[in-house]
PDB file of C-alpha atoms in Angstrom:
ATOM      1  CA  THR M   1      90.868 103.563 113.603  1.00 89.00           C
ATOM      2  CA  PRO M   2      90.069  99.789 113.714  1.00 93.00           C
ATOM      3  CA  ALA M   3      90.300  99.376 110.115  1.00 94.00           C
ATOM      4  CA  LEU M   4      93.566 101.141 109.785  1.00 94.00           C
ATOM      5  CA  LEU M   5      95.075  98.773 112.520  1.00 95.00           C
ATOM      6  CA  THR M   6      93.305  95.819 110.857  1.00 94.00           C
ATOM      7  CA  SER M   7      95.081  96.484 107.523  1.00 93.00           C
ATOM      8  CA  ALA M   8      98.463  97.306 109.322  1.00 92.00           C
ATOM      9  CA  TYR M   9      98.196  93.974 111.128  1.00 92.00           C
ATOM     10  CA  PHE M  10      98.089  92.053 107.552  1.00 89.00           C
ATOM     11  CA  LEU M  11     100.677  94.499 106.387  1.00 88.00           C
ATOM     12  CA  LEU M  12     103.522  94.272 108.895  1.00 88.00           C
ATOM     13  CA  PRO M  13     104.563  90.718 108.384  1.00 85.00           C
ATOM     14  CA  SER M  14     104.796  91.211 104.631  1.00 80.00           C
ATOM     15  CA  LEU M  15     106.524  94.574 105.046  1.00 78.00           C
ATOM     16  CA  SER M  16     109.461  93.201 107.506  1.00 77.00           C
ATOM     17  CA  ALA M  17     109.797  90.222 104.920  1.00 73.00           C
ATOM     18  CA  ALA M  18     109.949  92.251 101.989  1.00 62.00           C
ATOM     19  CA  SER M  19     112.295  94.894 103.624  1.00 63.00           C
ATOM     20  CA  ALA M  20     114.533  92.056 104.583  1.00 57.00           C
ATOM     21  CA  ALA M  21     114.670  90.828 100.946  1.00 56.00           C
ATOM     22  CA  SER M  22     114.849  94.512  99.621  1.00 53.00           C
ATOM     23  CA  LYS M  23     111.674  93.719  97.368  1.00 63.00           C
ATOM     24  CA  LEU M  24     109.204  96.254  98.531  1.00 60.00           C
ATOM     25  CA  SER M  25     107.565  95.792  95.088  1.00 64.00           C
ATOM     26  CA  GLU M  26     106.341  92.409  96.120  1.00 68.00           C
ATOM     27  CA  LEU M  27     104.212  93.360  99.069  1.00 76.00           C
ATOM     28  CA  PRO M  28     100.672  92.313  98.791  1.00 85.00           C
ATOM     29  CA  LEU M  29      98.793  94.956  96.666  1.00 88.00           C
ATOM     30  CA  THR M  30      95.645  94.704  98.082  1.00 89.00           C
ATOM     31  CA  VAL M  31      96.609  94.830 101.714  1.00 90.00           C
ATOM     32  CA  SER M  32      99.048  97.828 100.766  1.00 91.00           C
ATOM     33  CA  LEU M  33      96.052  99.722  99.006  1.00 93.00           C
ATOM     34  CA  CYS M  34      93.763  98.882 101.842  1.00 94.00           C
ATOM     35  CA  PHE M  35      96.346 100.557 104.526  1.00 94.00           C
ATOM     36  CA  VAL M  36      96.821 103.700 102.408  1.00 95.00           C
ATOM     37  CA  HIS M  37      93.050 103.910 101.909  1.00 96.00           C
ATOM     38  CA  PHE M  38      92.161 103.846 105.692  1.00 96.00           C
ATOM     39  CA  LEU M  39      95.423 106.099 106.397  1.00 96.00           C
ATOM     40  CA  LYS M  40      93.967 108.674 103.838  1.00 96.00           C
ATOM     41  CA  ARG M  41      90.353 108.413 105.430  1.00 94.00           C
ATOM     42  CA  ASP M  42      92.006 109.008 109.123  1.00 94.00           C
ATOM     43  CA  LEU M  43      94.094 112.016 107.853  1.00 95.00           C
ATOM     44  CA  GLU M  44      90.778 113.377 106.147  1.00 93.00           C
ATOM     45  CA  THR M  45      88.769 112.918 109.265  1.00 90.00           C
ATOM     46  CA  LEU M  46      91.462 114.643 111.262  1.00 92.00           C
ATOM     47  CA  PHE M  47      92.535 117.527 109.482  1.00 91.00           C
ATOM     48  CA  LEU M  48      89.969 118.172 106.470  1.00 89.00           C
ATOM     49  CA  HIS M  49      86.316 117.418 107.490  1.00 84.00           C
ATOM     50  CA  LYS M  50      84.260 120.005 109.368  1.00 79.00           C
ATOM     51  CA  TYR M  51      81.633 118.432 111.308  1.00 75.00           C
ATOM     52  CA  SER M  52      78.183 120.043 112.110  1.00 71.00           C
ATOM     53  CA  GLY M  53      76.669 117.322 114.569  1.00 76.00           C
ATOM     54  CA  SER M  54      77.814 114.592 116.652  1.00 83.00           C
ATOM     55  CA  ILE M  55      77.744 110.691 116.585  1.00 86.00           C
ATOM     56  CA  GLN M  56      76.773 108.468 119.455  1.00 92.00           C
ATOM     57  CA  LEU M  57      79.786 106.341 120.660  1.00 93.00           C
ATOM     58  CA  GLY M  58      77.875 103.154 120.424  1.00 95.00           C
ATOM     59  CA  LEU M  59      77.126 103.861 116.625  1.00 94.00           C
ATOM     60  CA  SER M  60      80.714 104.968 115.915  1.00 92.00           C
ATOM     61  CA  CYS M  61      81.824 101.438 117.390  1.00 94.00           C
ATOM     62  CA  VAL M  62      79.704  99.427 115.254  1.00 95.00           C
ATOM     63  CA  ILE M  63      80.684 101.583 112.062  1.00 94.00           C
ATOM     64  CA  GLY M  64      84.596 101.029 113.092  1.00 94.00           C
ATOM     65  CA  THR M  65      83.909  97.462 113.742  1.00 96.00           C
ATOM     66  CA  PHE M  66      82.143  96.746 110.296  1.00 96.00           C
ATOM     67  CA  TYR M  67      85.030  98.687 108.336  1.00 95.00           C
ATOM     68  CA  ALA M  68      87.757  96.512 110.439  1.00 96.00           C
ATOM     69  CA  LEU M  69      85.804  93.260 109.484  1.00 96.00           C
ATOM     70  CA  VAL M  70      85.487  94.341 105.894  1.00 94.00           C
ATOM     71  CA  ALA M  71      89.443  95.419 105.844  1.00 93.00           C
ATOM     72  CA  ALA M  72      90.018  92.086 107.340  1.00 94.00           C
ATOM     73  CA  LEU M  73      87.955  90.026 104.817  1.00 93.00           C
ATOM     74  CA  CYS M  74      89.662  91.781 101.923  1.00 90.00           C
ATOM     75  CA  CYS M  75      93.193  91.583 103.229  1.00 88.00           C
ATOM     76  CA  SER M  76      92.901  87.567 103.893  1.00 87.00           C
ATOM     77  CA  VAL M  77      91.062  86.920 100.759  1.00 86.00           C
ATOM     78  CA  SER M  78      93.468  88.645  98.512  1.00 78.00           C
ATOM     79  CA  THR M  79      96.781  87.323  99.848  1.00 67.00           C
ATOM     80  CA  ALA M  80      96.578  84.380  97.493  1.00 67.00           C
ATOM     81  CA  THR M  81      95.910  86.596  94.458  1.00 70.00           C
ATOM     82  CA  THR M  82      98.994  86.935  92.063  1.00 78.00           C
ATOM     83  CA  ILE M  83      98.741  89.652  89.094  1.00 84.00           C
ATOM     84  CA  SER M  84     101.446  90.565  86.434  1.00 87.00           C
ATOM     85  CA  LEU M  85     103.322  93.708  86.808  1.00 87.00           C
ATOM     86  CA  ALA M  86     101.314  95.480  84.375  1.00 92.00           C
ATOM     87  CA  GLN M  87      98.003  94.768  86.157  1.00 91.00           C
ATOM     88  CA  ARG M  88      99.947  95.917  89.240  1.00 90.00           C
ATOM     89  CA  HIS M  89     100.673  99.129  87.789  1.00 92.00           C
ATOM     90  CA  LEU M  90      97.258  99.709  86.386  1.00 95.00           C
ATOM     91  CA  ALA M  91      95.655  98.717  89.778  1.00 93.00           C
ATOM     92  CA  ILE M  92      98.038 101.502  91.564  1.00 95.00           C
ATOM     93  CA  GLY M  93      97.221 104.088  88.817  1.00 97.00           C
ATOM     94  CA  LEU M  94      93.679 103.715  89.134  1.00 98.00           C
ATOM     95  CA  PHE M  95      93.745 103.617  93.003  1.00 97.00           C
ATOM     96  CA  ALA M  96      95.643 106.940  93.014  1.00 97.00           C
ATOM     97  CA  LEU M  97      93.399 108.616  90.691  1.00 97.00           C
ATOM     98  CA  GLY M  98      90.407 107.607  92.474  1.00 97.00           C
ATOM     99  CA  ALA M  99      91.923 108.531  95.732  1.00 97.00           C
ATOM    100  CA  LEU M 100      93.070 112.017  94.699  1.00 96.00           C
ATOM    101  CA  GLY M 101      89.420 112.543  93.145  1.00 94.00           C
ATOM    102  CA  ASN M 102      88.053 111.445  96.450  1.00 94.00           C
ATOM    103  CA  LEU M 103      90.144 113.797  98.316  1.00 93.00           C
ATOM    104  CA  TYR M 104      89.461 116.718  96.047  1.00 92.00           C
ATOM    105  CA  HIS M 105      85.678 116.241  96.337  1.00 89.00           C
ATOM    106  CA  HIS M 106      86.132 116.112 100.149  1.00 90.00           C
ATOM    107  CA  TRP M 107      88.201 119.219  99.780  1.00 90.00           C
ATOM    108  CA  LEU M 108      85.272 120.946  97.674  1.00 87.00           C
ATOM    109  CA  LEU M 109      82.613 119.807 100.397  1.00 85.00           C
ATOM    110  CA  ALA M 110      84.923 121.081 103.518  1.00 85.00           C
ATOM    111  CA  ASN M 111      85.013 124.457 101.871  1.00 83.00           C
ATOM    112  CA  LEU M 112      81.268 124.706 101.693  1.00 78.00           C
ATOM    113  CA  ARG M 113      81.023 125.506 105.280  1.00 66.00           C
ATOM    114  CA  ALA M 114      83.139 128.200 106.878  1.00 61.00           C
ATOM    115  CA  SER M 115      83.085 126.732 110.149  1.00 57.00           C
ATOM    116  CA  PRO M 116      81.241 123.621 111.846  1.00 53.00           C
ATOM    117  CA  SER M 117      78.673 125.992 113.767  1.00 54.00           C
ATOM    118  CA  SER M 118      77.639 127.882 110.465  1.00 56.00           C
ATOM    119  CA  ALA M 119      75.771 124.752 109.153  1.00 54.00           C
ATOM    120  CA  SER M 120      72.240 126.154 109.629  1.00 63.00           C
ATOM    121  CA  LYS M 121      71.064 125.521 106.177  1.00 68.00           C
ATOM    122  CA  TYR M 122      71.886 122.984 103.456  1.00 68.00           C
ATOM    123  CA  VAL M 123      74.016 124.043 100.637  1.00 68.00           C
ATOM    124  CA  ALA M 124      74.347 121.922  97.506  1.00 71.00           C
ATOM    125  CA  PRO M 125      78.037 121.221  96.483  1.00 72.00           C
ATOM    126  CA  SER M 126      79.166 122.579  92.970  1.00 72.00           C
ATOM    127  CA  GLY M 127      82.614 122.086  91.120  1.00 75.00           C
ATOM    128  CA  GLY M 128      84.522 119.177  90.259  1.00 77.00           C
ATOM    129  CA  GLY M 129      82.063 116.149  89.618  1.00 77.00           C
ATOM    130  CA  PHE M 130      79.139 117.890  91.389  1.00 73.00           C
ATOM    131  CA  PHE M 131      76.994 119.090  88.484  1.00 70.00           C
ATOM    132  CA  VAL M 132      74.445 121.810  89.172  1.00 51.00           C
TER     133      VAL M 132
END
């Protein structure tokens, strides 16, 4: 997707420089997490989500472009930011917790429908953070 490619564009120069110096821990944190986030979104789209409808190509392009611009803004603004090692570990931990929680709830939502064609009525989600 455009956002994944945009974050990869910002990540690749840092990745090649860090691997040459054998210091992968010095990769820009926001750029790395942005790439992982959009990679997770793409993998969920391909393998987890069950769609009941369709979307127009033009609208899909607008949405993809918007996410790419947001990713570019986040990646370009955050490159000058430095944080301590403890802050870096905390950020990675919180990101992982949020990503796993998001993945779990997307899995719950995907399991509400047996198949994409059986979306004849709305079913309220339950379980996890979905309170009845």
